[in-house]
Amino acid sequence: MPSTVREPYSIPAAYKALDPSECKREALVDAIQGDALVIGAGITGSTLAVHLCESGKSVVQLEAKVPGWGGSGRAFGSVVPCHKNSEEAIIRHYGKERGTKVIDALAHGPALVSELLNRHHIDAAFPGGGWAYGAHSKPFYKKLQKRAEYWQARDADVEYLNATEFSQVIGSDYYGGGLIDRRALSVNPYSYARGLFKTAHHLGAKQYTDTPAIAIEQKPNGAWLVATPEGSVECENVYFCTNAYTKGVWPGLEKGFVPVRGFGAITAAVDPTLLADILPENHFITDTRQLWSGIRKLPNGQIHLGVGGPAMGAKGKADLKVARQRLKDVYPAIGSVEWGESWSGWIAISTDQFPRILRLANGIWAAQGYNGRGIAMATLLGRELSLCQGDTERGDLVLPVEKKIPWVPFHPFSPVGAAAMIALYGIQDAMAVRNK
Ligand SMILES: Cc1cc2nc3c(=O)[nH]c(=O)nc-3n(C[C@H](O)[C@H](O)[C@H](O)COP(=O)(O)OP(=O)(O)OC[C@H]3O[C@@H](n4cnc5c(N)ncnc54)[C@H](O)[C@@H]3O)c2cc1C
């Protein structure tokens, strides 16, 4: 039965322990109707369901597994005010006017997440000083300095610190300098996704879990009929919020990106005296490496790392040897850590690394391709999708609405291309660190 992409791991136990509340619903066994059907209960789907309910729509939401099952329950949890692509690349891609709008919306991303958390009393944000973005080799010192100047000119709470200053903030002299971005947030993404799901429920959404959408057809009256294993939903508008976990319901939707597996790992509890010197102001670190570099402390005294591993296909485990060495490089006092758990999740990578809102037919919408920077983006695009209905061609959204799925060329062979690209990034990162 087509449902979601093959997912070999469960949601991280540490995230679940921080959010043990129940949000399982019954499976759908009837034929029901609504104004809008939201497929997927990650951050995109549940933000969208909240906004649609608030605008007075009758909303049905289907989730193939449980809320937060996809990337939203597995992410590293950094909410940053920018995307993968640089500000220059964003302007080149969208043009000056729209590009500036996109940059501003991204810069507001963490604040948008905070607003939702506060408005709906969702307890998902960790206390912390923001983002410590380290320069992992010399050419990046200047780059980050320029980035700080760019944002300071726009009154953002961002500053570049030299090696000594940066080391005081993160408790390590590993980096030759870095940027502190106090706009960023560190969250439990699973709690965030589930908090939004519960909010949509309170606002009146009819929700069904363990209920994959499996087929879709248009009725003679123009309405859409979506089948599930034991029921169906008829509605005017259908929103695919399935991102990297899309598989086989709308023809070709999964061909707009390459699903790549990202990994996370959490140490066993660390000695509190050692822990006090690590990230003393509770920033989260990432650095200018192209591959995984995230390190943060969880409130329960464990350390969480973004980790590499076999990225293509569902087999294989996180590369904990490399992760252990990276942690030791940055925090030598920690010695050889014990791991508590590791997991993986799928990330939707588009060829140009830009996300998209798609209108696939009248009343059929999708958002996808967040390229691993999806927490703020899903929040933004969930809101934007709530403004998309029927055959409306809205021009006032942050992202343009596109009608064609942006096919990845030679899609069946794309895992080979993506694996080669990831290997190349790994080599470039290692060489840069060696020459640091
Ligand atoms: C390891 C990892 C680390 C990451 N780190 C970060 C980070 O630090 N910061 C950041 O901003 N982003 C990060 N991301 C990316 C971010 O998690 C995602 O971009 C974002 O959560 C996507 O949200 P979503 O709601 O669009 O999709 P998802 O959360 O993937 O939700 C899609 C949902 O759709 C459901 N579904 C699929 N098909 C069907 C169907 N047919 N019927 C019903 N339901 C269906 C799935 O079960 C799933 O629950 C990371 C991702 C991973 C995997």
Short mmCIF file of C-alpha atoms and ligand atoms in Angstrom, two decimals:
data_model
loop_
_atom_site.label_atom_id
_atom_site.label_comp_id
_atom_site.label_asym_id
_atom_site.label_seq_id
_atom_site.Cartn_x
_atom_site.Cartn_y
_atom_site.Cartn_z
CA MET A 1 0.00 0.00 0.00
CA PRO A 2 1.55 3.37 -0.91
CA SER A 3 1.92 5.52 2.19
CA THR A 4 5.14 7.05 3.44
CA VAL A 5 8.76 6.41 2.49
CA ARG A 6 10.47 3.53 4.26
CA GLU A 7 11.47 4.74 7.71
CA PRO A 8 13.84 2.42 9.56
CA TYR A 9 13.99 4.34 12.86
CA SER A 10 11.51 5.38 15.49
CA ILE A 11 11.21 8.94 16.81
CA PRO A 12 14.01 9.80 19.32
CA ALA A 13 13.18 8.55 22.82
CA ALA A 14 14.70 11.71 24.34
CA TYR A 15 12.18 13.86 22.44
CA LYS A 16 9.34 11.57 23.44
CA ALA A 17 10.40 11.63 27.10
CA LEU A 18 10.19 15.42 27.03
CA ASP A 19 6.66 15.20 25.58
CA PRO A 20 4.89 12.11 26.90
CA SER A 21 1.38 13.52 26.35
CA GLU A 22 -1.00 11.50 24.20
CA CYS A 23 -2.09 12.68 20.80
CA LYS A 24 -3.14 9.51 19.08
CA ARG A 25 -6.50 9.61 17.33
CA GLU A 26 -8.81 6.96 15.88
CA ALA A 27 -8.24 5.78 12.31
CA LEU A 28 -10.78 6.99 9.74
CA VAL A 29 -13.41 4.34 8.98
CA ASP A 30 -16.22 6.50 7.47
CA ALA A 31 -16.88 8.59 4.40
CA ILE A 32 -16.69 12.20 5.62
CA GLN A 33 -16.60 15.71 4.13
CA GLY A 34 -14.85 18.96 4.95
CA ASP A 35 -13.77 22.23 3.35
CA ALA A 36 -10.11 21.29 3.46
CA LEU A 37 -8.07 18.10 3.81
CA VAL A 38 -4.57 18.36 5.25
CA ILE A 39 -2.43 15.28 4.53
CA GLY A 40 0.44 14.91 7.01
CA ALA A 41 0.87 15.94 10.65
CA GLY A 42 4.35 17.42 10.71
CA ILE A 43 4.98 21.11 11.32
CA THR A 44 3.70 22.14 7.86
CA GLY A 45 0.44 20.16 8.11
CA SER A 46 -0.38 21.12 11.67
CA THR A 47 0.52 24.81 11.23
CA LEU A 48 -1.74 24.80 8.18
CA ALA A 49 -4.56 23.04 10.09
CA VAL A 50 -4.31 25.66 12.87
CA HIS A 51 -4.53 28.57 10.41
CA LEU A 52 -7.36 27.00 8.40
CA CYS A 53 -9.38 26.35 11.57
CA GLU A 54 -8.75 29.93 12.72
CA SER A 55 -10.12 31.20 9.40
CA GLY A 56 -13.35 29.27 9.96
CA LYS A 57 -12.82 26.29 7.62
CA SER A 58 -13.94 22.77 8.49
CA VAL A 59 -10.67 20.86 8.45
CA VAL A 60 -9.85 17.16 8.19
CA GLN A 61 -6.25 16.07 8.88
CA LEU A 62 -4.85 12.63 8.06
CA GLU A 63 -1.55 11.24 9.33
CA ALA A 64 -0.20 7.92 8.07
CA LYS A 65 1.55 7.19 11.39
CA VAL A 66 1.59 9.53 14.40
CA PRO A 67 1.99 13.33 14.61
CA GLY A 68 5.67 14.24 14.26
CA TRP A 69 6.56 10.92 12.58
CA GLY A 70 8.44 12.61 9.72
CA GLY A 71 11.33 15.09 9.74
CA SER A 72 9.47 17.22 12.29
CA GLY A 73 9.93 14.65 15.06
CA ARG A 74 13.56 13.91 14.16
CA ALA A 75 15.16 17.27 13.39
CA PHE A 76 18.18 18.66 15.21
CA GLY A 77 15.90 21.45 16.41
CA SER A 78 17.79 24.56 15.35
CA VAL A 79 15.45 27.30 14.16
CA VAL A 80 17.60 29.70 12.19
CA PRO A 81 16.72 32.99 10.49
CA CYS A 82 18.04 32.02 7.06
CA HIS A 83 17.97 29.28 4.45
CA LYS A 84 20.70 27.05 2.97
CA ASN A 85 21.14 29.42 0.03
CA SER A 86 22.94 32.70 0.66
CA GLU A 87 21.12 36.04 0.52
CA GLU A 88 22.84 36.76 -2.85
CA ALA A 89 21.63 33.42 -4.25
CA ILE A 90 18.09 34.15 -3.03
CA ILE A 91 18.05 37.51 -4.85
CA ARG A 92 19.48 35.86 -8.00
CA HIS A 93 16.81 33.15 -7.89
CA TYR A 94 13.70 35.24 -7.14
CA GLY A 95 14.76 38.73 -8.33
CA LYS A 96 15.31 41.74 -6.08
CA GLU A 97 11.75 42.46 -4.97
CA ARG A 98 10.58 38.93 -4.19
CA GLY A 99 14.07 37.88 -3.05
CA THR A 100 14.11 40.67 -0.43
CA LYS A 101 10.66 39.55 0.74
CA VAL A 102 11.92 35.97 1.07
CA ILE A 103 15.05 37.06 3.01
CA ASP A 104 12.92 39.17 5.38
CA ALA A 105 10.43 36.34 5.91
CA LEU A 106 13.29 33.91 6.66
CA ALA A 107 14.85 36.40 9.07
CA HIS A 108 11.50 36.56 10.85
CA GLY A 109 11.25 32.72 10.91
CA PRO A 110 12.32 32.12 14.55
CA ALA A 111 10.05 34.97 15.70
CA LEU A 112 7.18 33.38 13.75
CA VAL A 113 7.80 30.08 15.55
CA SER A 114 7.99 31.91 18.93
CA GLU A 115 4.71 33.71 18.23
CA LEU A 116 2.93 30.39 17.59
CA LEU A 117 4.52 28.75 20.64
CA ASN A 118 3.45 31.64 22.87
CA ARG A 119 -0.01 32.12 21.39
CA HIS A 120 -0.89 28.45 21.79
CA HIS A 121 1.07 27.75 25.00
CA ILE A 122 3.24 25.08 23.37
CA ASP A 123 6.18 24.13 25.57
CA ALA A 124 8.83 23.23 22.98
CA ALA A 125 11.58 25.89 23.17
CA PHE A 126 14.76 25.19 25.11
CA PRO A 127 16.33 28.03 27.06
CA GLY A 128 19.39 29.35 25.27
CA GLY A 129 21.44 32.18 23.91
CA GLY A 130 20.83 31.46 20.23
CA TRP A 131 23.05 30.22 17.43
CA ALA A 132 26.85 30.05 17.66
CA TYR A 133 27.94 29.69 14.03
CA GLY A 134 31.63 28.73 13.98
CA ALA A 135 34.09 29.36 11.16
CA HIS A 136 35.71 25.95 10.66
CA SER A 137 38.60 27.27 8.54
CA LYS A 138 40.30 30.58 7.70
CA PRO A 139 38.45 31.54 4.48
CA PHE A 140 35.22 31.53 6.48
CA TYR A 141 36.33 34.10 9.11
CA LYS A 142 35.88 36.91 6.57
CA LYS A 143 32.65 35.39 5.25
CA LEU A 144 31.05 35.33 8.68
CA GLN A 145 32.34 38.82 9.45
CA LYS A 146 30.65 40.10 6.28
CA ARG A 147 27.49 38.21 7.18
CA ALA A 148 27.43 39.88 10.60
CA GLU A 149 27.87 43.30 8.97
CA TYR A 150 25.03 42.57 6.52
CA TRP A 151 22.64 41.73 9.36
CA GLN A 152 23.83 44.46 11.71
CA ALA A 153 23.04 46.97 8.95
CA ARG A 154 19.49 45.61 9.15
CA ASP A 155 19.39 45.99 12.96
CA ALA A 156 19.52 42.25 13.61
CA ASP A 157 20.91 40.97 16.93
CA VAL A 158 23.95 39.38 15.31
CA GLU A 159 27.64 39.86 16.03
CA TYR A 160 30.97 38.42 14.92
CA LEU A 161 33.30 37.32 17.71
CA ASN A 162 37.02 36.69 17.44
CA ALA A 163 38.56 33.41 18.58
CA THR A 164 38.89 34.42 22.26
CA GLU A 165 35.42 35.90 22.52
CA PHE A 166 33.82 32.98 20.67
CA SER A 167 35.61 30.44 22.85
CA GLN A 168 34.19 32.09 25.99
CA VAL A 169 30.66 31.82 24.62
CA ILE A 170 30.86 28.16 23.57
CA GLY A 171 33.40 26.87 26.12
CA SER A 172 35.85 25.67 23.45
CA ASP A 173 38.79 27.20 21.57
CA TYR A 174 38.21 24.95 18.54
CA TYR A 175 37.07 27.76 16.23
CA GLY A 176 39.06 30.74 15.00
CA GLY A 177 35.98 32.94 15.29
CA GLY A 178 32.28 32.84 14.76
CA LEU A 179 28.97 34.55 14.58
CA ILE A 180 26.43 34.79 17.38
CA ASP A 181 22.88 35.09 16.13
CA ARG A 182 20.56 35.73 19.04
CA ARG A 183 17.44 35.60 16.87
CA ALA A 184 17.68 31.80 16.53
CA LEU A 185 15.84 29.27 18.71
CA SER A 186 16.57 25.75 19.88
CA VAL A 187 13.44 23.58 20.13
CA ASN A 188 12.20 20.07 20.67
CA PRO A 189 10.75 19.75 17.15
CA TYR A 190 8.63 16.75 18.14
CA SER A 191 6.92 18.75 20.92
CA TYR A 192 6.46 21.62 18.52
CA ALA A 193 4.79 19.43 15.87
CA ARG A 194 2.57 17.74 18.45
CA GLY A 195 1.70 21.01 20.17
CA LEU A 196 0.47 22.37 16.84
CA PHE A 197 -1.48 19.14 16.20
CA LYS A 198 -3.19 19.42 19.59
CA THR A 199 -3.95 23.10 18.96
CA ALA A 200 -5.61 22.27 15.64
CA HIS A 201 -7.70 19.68 17.50
CA HIS A 202 -8.83 22.26 20.08
CA LEU A 203 -9.75 24.57 17.23
CA GLY A 204 -12.03 21.90 15.72
CA ALA A 205 -9.95 19.93 13.18
CA LYS A 206 -11.12 16.34 12.70
CA GLN A 207 -7.92 14.34 12.98
CA TYR A 208 -7.11 10.72 12.15
CA THR A 209 -3.82 8.94 12.82
CA ASP A 210 -2.59 5.61 11.38
CA THR A 211 -4.60 6.76 8.38
CA PRO A 212 -2.63 7.19 5.15
CA ALA A 213 -4.20 8.88 2.16
CA ILE A 214 -3.81 6.20 -0.51
CA ALA A 215 -5.60 7.48 -3.62
CA ILE A 216 -7.20 10.63 -4.96
CA GLU A 217 -9.74 11.31 -7.69
CA GLN A 218 -11.81 14.23 -8.85
CA LYS A 219 -15.58 13.85 -8.78
CA PRO A 220 -17.79 15.13 -11.63
CA ASN A 221 -18.84 18.09 -9.43
CA GLY A 222 -15.16 19.15 -9.17
CA ALA A 223 -14.69 18.10 -5.53
CA TRP A 224 -11.79 15.82 -4.58
CA LEU A 225 -12.27 12.39 -3.07
CA VAL A 226 -9.34 11.04 -1.08
CA ALA A 227 -9.40 7.37 -0.11
CA THR A 228 -7.85 5.90 3.03
CA PRO A 229 -7.67 2.14 3.78
CA GLU A 230 -11.12 2.13 5.43
CA GLY A 231 -12.68 5.51 4.73
CA SER A 232 -12.67 8.58 2.49
CA VAL A 233 -12.74 12.36 2.62
CA GLU A 234 -14.50 14.63 0.14
CA CYS A 235 -13.45 18.26 0.01
CA GLU A 236 -12.71 21.27 -2.20
CA ASN A 237 -9.06 21.68 -1.26
CA VAL A 238 -6.39 19.09 -0.54
CA TYR A 239 -2.98 20.02 0.88
CA PHE A 240 -0.06 17.59 0.61
CA CYS A 241 2.10 18.36 3.66
CA THR A 242 4.08 15.15 3.31
CA ASN A 243 7.44 16.66 2.25
CA ALA A 244 10.25 14.03 2.12
CA TYR A 245 7.78 11.35 3.30
CA THR A 246 5.63 11.70 0.15
CA LYS A 247 5.07 8.49 -1.74
CA GLY A 248 2.75 7.58 -4.52
CA VAL A 249 -0.54 9.42 -3.91
CA TRP A 250 -0.25 12.38 -6.27
CA PRO A 251 1.56 11.24 -9.42
CA GLY A 252 5.15 12.41 -9.54
CA LEU A 253 5.09 14.54 -6.37
CA GLU A 254 8.07 12.64 -4.96
CA LYS A 255 10.08 13.28 -8.11
CA GLY A 256 10.53 16.96 -7.23
CA PHE A 257 13.26 16.17 -4.70
CA VAL A 258 15.78 13.55 -3.66
CA PRO A 259 15.09 12.00 -0.23
CA VAL A 260 18.33 12.01 1.73
CA ARG A 261 18.70 10.54 5.20
CA GLY A 262 20.03 12.74 8.01
CA PHE A 263 21.00 11.35 11.40
CA GLY A 264 20.95 12.49 15.00
CA ALA A 265 22.65 11.08 18.10
CA ILE A 266 22.37 11.83 21.79
CA THR A 267 24.98 10.96 24.40
CA ALA A 268 24.17 9.28 27.67
CA ALA A 269 23.92 11.79 30.54
CA VAL A 270 27.22 13.70 30.90
CA ASP A 271 28.93 14.41 34.22
CA PRO A 272 27.37 17.72 35.40
CA THR A 273 30.74 19.29 36.25
CA LEU A 274 31.97 18.66 32.69
CA LEU A 275 28.65 19.73 31.23
CA ALA A 276 28.76 23.11 32.97
CA ASP A 277 31.76 24.13 30.81
CA ILE A 278 30.19 22.96 27.55
CA LEU A 279 28.04 25.58 25.84
CA PRO A 280 27.81 27.50 29.15
CA GLU A 281 25.22 29.94 27.77
CA ASN A 282 23.19 27.19 26.08
CA HIS A 283 23.84 28.24 22.50
CA PHE A 284 23.64 25.57 19.84
CA ILE A 285 26.63 25.25 17.53
CA THR A 286 26.77 24.62 13.83
CA ASP A 287 29.71 25.56 11.69
CA THR A 288 30.60 26.47 8.12
CA ARG A 289 31.17 22.82 7.14
CA GLN A 290 28.85 21.59 4.42
CA LEU A 291 27.93 18.41 6.25
CA TRP A 292 26.71 17.77 9.80
CA SER A 293 28.17 19.96 12.53
CA GLY A 294 25.38 20.63 15.06
CA ILE A 295 26.04 20.30 18.81
CA ARG A 296 23.64 21.34 21.58
CA LYS A 297 22.79 20.50 25.17
CA LEU A 298 19.40 19.11 26.03
CA PRO A 299 17.77 20.27 29.29
CA ASN A 300 18.23 16.79 30.82
CA GLY A 301 22.05 16.90 30.63
CA GLN A 302 22.58 14.94 27.40
CA ILE A 303 24.46 16.28 24.38
CA HIS A 304 22.78 16.13 20.99
CA LEU A 305 24.71 16.01 17.72
CA GLY A 306 23.74 16.23 14.07
CA VAL A 307 25.51 13.23 12.54
CA GLY A 308 26.37 11.74 9.15
CA GLY A 309 25.70 8.21 7.97
CA PRO A 310 24.54 6.29 4.90
CA ALA A 311 22.38 8.97 3.32
CA MET A 312 20.77 7.05 0.45
CA GLY A 313 18.45 4.13 1.14
CA ALA A 314 16.95 2.95 4.40
CA LYS A 315 19.82 0.69 5.52
CA GLY A 316 22.67 1.58 7.84
CA LYS A 317 23.33 3.46 11.04
CA ALA A 318 24.64 6.85 12.15
CA ASP A 319 28.42 7.23 11.96
CA LEU A 320 29.00 7.50 15.70
CA LYS A 321 32.78 7.14 15.40
CA VAL A 322 33.02 10.39 13.43
CA ALA A 323 30.52 12.05 15.78
CA ARG A 324 32.51 11.00 18.85
CA GLN A 325 35.72 12.40 17.33
CA ARG A 326 34.01 15.70 16.42
CA LEU A 327 32.70 16.11 19.96
CA LYS A 328 36.16 15.33 21.33
CA ASP A 329 37.81 17.79 18.92
CA VAL A 330 35.56 20.60 20.10
CA TYR A 331 35.39 19.55 23.77
CA PRO A 332 38.55 17.48 24.53
CA ALA A 333 37.73 17.25 28.26
CA ILE A 334 34.74 15.09 27.48
CA GLY A 335 36.88 12.07 26.60
CA SER A 336 35.11 9.13 25.02
CA VAL A 337 31.36 9.49 25.40
CA GLU A 338 28.71 6.81 25.72
CA TRP A 339 25.80 7.15 23.32
CA GLY A 340 22.22 7.09 24.53
CA GLU A 341 20.57 6.66 21.12
CA SER A 342 20.81 7.52 17.44
CA TRP A 343 18.23 7.73 14.67
CA SER A 344 17.62 9.03 11.20
CA GLY A 345 14.99 10.91 9.22
CA TRP A 346 14.41 11.88 5.61
CA ILE A 347 15.19 15.30 4.21
CA ALA A 348 13.81 16.54 0.87
CA ILE A 349 16.67 17.99 -1.20
CA SER A 350 15.74 19.92 -4.33
CA THR A 351 18.26 20.41 -7.13
CA ASP A 352 18.48 24.17 -6.58
CA GLN A 353 18.08 23.87 -2.78
CA PHE A 354 14.96 26.08 -2.85
CA PRO A 355 11.62 25.15 -1.21
CA ARG A 356 8.37 25.31 -3.16
CA ILE A 357 4.63 25.86 -2.91
CA LEU A 358 2.95 23.91 -5.70
CA ARG A 359 -0.54 24.11 -7.17
CA LEU A 360 -0.88 20.68 -8.76
CA ALA A 361 -4.48 21.18 -9.98
CA ASN A 362 -7.39 23.36 -8.94
CA GLY A 363 -7.67 22.86 -5.20
CA ILE A 364 -4.58 20.62 -4.90
CA TRP A 365 -1.62 22.14 -3.10
CA ALA A 366 1.75 21.00 -1.79
CA ALA A 367 4.79 22.43 -0.04
CA GLN A 368 8.12 20.64 -0.21
CA GLY A 369 11.90 20.80 -0.56
CA TYR A 370 13.03 22.50 2.64
CA ASN A 371 16.54 21.07 2.25
CA GLY A 372 17.12 20.44 5.96
CA ARG A 373 16.15 23.95 7.05
CA GLY A 374 12.50 23.19 7.58
CA ILE A 375 11.32 24.15 11.03
CA ALA A 376 10.80 27.86 10.39
CA MET A 377 10.08 27.19 6.69
CA ALA A 378 7.33 24.66 7.51
CA THR A 379 5.81 27.20 9.90
CA LEU A 380 5.92 29.88 7.23
CA LEU A 381 4.62 27.70 4.40
CA GLY A 382 1.89 26.18 6.61
CA ARG A 383 0.62 29.72 7.06
CA GLU A 384 1.04 30.53 3.35
CA LEU A 385 -0.82 27.38 2.25
CA SER A 386 -3.81 28.42 4.38
CA LEU A 387 -4.19 31.35 1.98
CA CYS A 388 -4.24 29.07 -1.08
CA GLN A 389 -7.63 27.84 -2.22
CA GLY A 390 -9.35 26.62 -5.39
CA ASP A 391 -7.92 28.16 -8.54
CA THR A 392 -6.72 31.35 -6.87
CA GLU A 393 -3.41 32.60 -8.26
CA ARG A 394 -2.14 34.58 -5.32
CA GLY A 395 0.64 37.01 -5.99
CA ASP A 396 1.04 38.24 -2.43
CA LEU A 397 2.61 35.15 -0.89
CA VAL A 398 6.24 35.10 0.17
CA LEU A 399 7.08 32.29 -2.28
CA PRO A 400 5.65 32.20 -5.79
CA VAL A 401 3.05 29.48 -6.37
CA GLU A 402 4.48 27.09 -8.98
CA LYS A 403 2.38 24.82 -11.17
CA LYS A 404 4.97 22.29 -12.28
CA ILE A 405 6.72 19.80 -10.07
CA PRO A 406 10.39 20.74 -10.60
CA TRP A 407 11.56 17.30 -11.78
CA VAL A 408 14.95 16.22 -10.60
CA PRO A 409 16.70 15.16 -13.84
CA PHE A 410 17.36 11.38 -14.11
CA HIS A 411 15.40 10.91 -10.87
CA PRO A 412 15.87 7.10 -10.62
CA PHE A 413 19.64 7.65 -10.67
CA SER A 414 19.59 10.63 -8.32
CA PRO A 415 20.69 8.59 -5.25
CA VAL A 416 23.99 7.96 -7.03
CA GLY A 417 24.44 11.67 -7.82
CA ALA A 418 23.44 12.71 -4.30
CA ALA A 419 25.77 10.14 -2.72
CA ALA A 420 28.66 11.44 -4.87
CA MET A 421 27.87 15.03 -3.86
CA ILE A 422 27.76 14.13 -0.15
CA ALA A 423 31.10 12.29 -0.46
CA LEU A 424 32.62 15.35 -2.16
CA TYR A 425 31.32 17.64 0.62
CA GLY A 426 32.86 15.28 3.18
CA ILE A 427 36.26 15.48 1.46
CA GLN A 428 36.08 19.29 1.17
CA ASP A 429 35.13 19.62 4.86
CA ALA A 430 37.95 17.32 5.97
CA MET A 431 40.52 19.20 3.85
CA ALA A 432 39.37 22.56 5.21
CA VAL A 433 39.62 21.32 8.80
CA ARG A 434 43.14 19.98 8.11
CA ASN A 435 44.22 23.40 6.79
CA LYS A 436 42.49 25.37 9.52
C1 LIG B 1 17.89 14.41 10.95
C2 LIG B 1 17.23 15.71 10.58
C3 LIG B 1 17.69 16.91 11.12
C4 LIG B 1 17.06 18.12 10.78
N1 LIG B 1 17.46 19.24 11.43
C5 LIG B 1 16.82 20.40 11.20
C6 LIG B 1 17.16 21.57 11.92
O1 LIG B 1 17.99 21.56 12.85
N2 LIG B 1 16.52 22.73 11.62
C7 LIG B 1 15.55 22.80 10.66
O2 LIG B 1 15.01 23.87 10.41
N3 LIG B 1 15.19 21.69 9.96
C8 LIG B 1 15.78 20.50 10.22
N4 LIG B 1 15.41 19.37 9.55
C9 LIG B 1 14.35 19.48 8.52
C10 LIG B 1 12.97 19.56 9.14
O3 LIG B 1 12.83 18.57 10.12
C11 LIG B 1 11.90 19.33 8.05
O4 LIG B 1 12.15 20.13 6.93
C12 LIG B 1 10.50 19.67 8.56
O5 LIG B 1 10.27 19.12 9.83
C13 LIG B 1 9.48 19.16 7.56
O6 LIG B 1 8.19 19.30 8.12
P1 LIG B 1 6.94 18.82 7.30
O7 LIG B 1 5.78 18.98 8.19
O8 LIG B 1 6.90 19.51 5.97
O9 LIG B 1 7.21 17.30 6.96
P2 LIG B 1 7.32 16.01 7.97
O10 LIG B 1 7.61 16.43 9.35
O11 LIG B 1 8.27 15.07 7.32
O12 LIG B 1 5.87 15.44 7.95
C14 LIG B 1 5.30 14.75 6.87
C15 LIG B 1 4.24 13.85 7.46
O13 LIG B 1 3.43 13.35 6.40
C16 LIG B 1 3.04 12.03 6.74
N5 LIG B 1 2.60 11.38 5.50
C17 LIG B 1 3.35 11.07 4.42
N6 LIG B 1 2.59 10.49 3.47
C18 LIG B 1 1.33 10.45 3.97
C19 LIG B 1 0.09 9.95 3.46
N7 LIG B 1 0.00 9.40 2.24
N8 LIG B 1 -1.02 10.07 4.23
C20 LIG B 1 -0.97 10.64 5.46
N9 LIG B 1 0.19 11.10 5.99
C21 LIG B 1 1.32 11.02 5.25
C22 LIG B 1 4.30 11.44 7.36
O14 LIG B 1 4.04 10.28 8.13
C23 LIG B 1 4.81 12.63 8.18
O15 LIG B 1 4.33 12.61 9.51
C24 LIG B 1 15.99 18.14 9.87
C25 LIG B 1 15.51 16.94 9.31
C26 LIG B 1 16.11 15.74 9.69
C27 LIG B 1 15.56 14.46 9.12
#
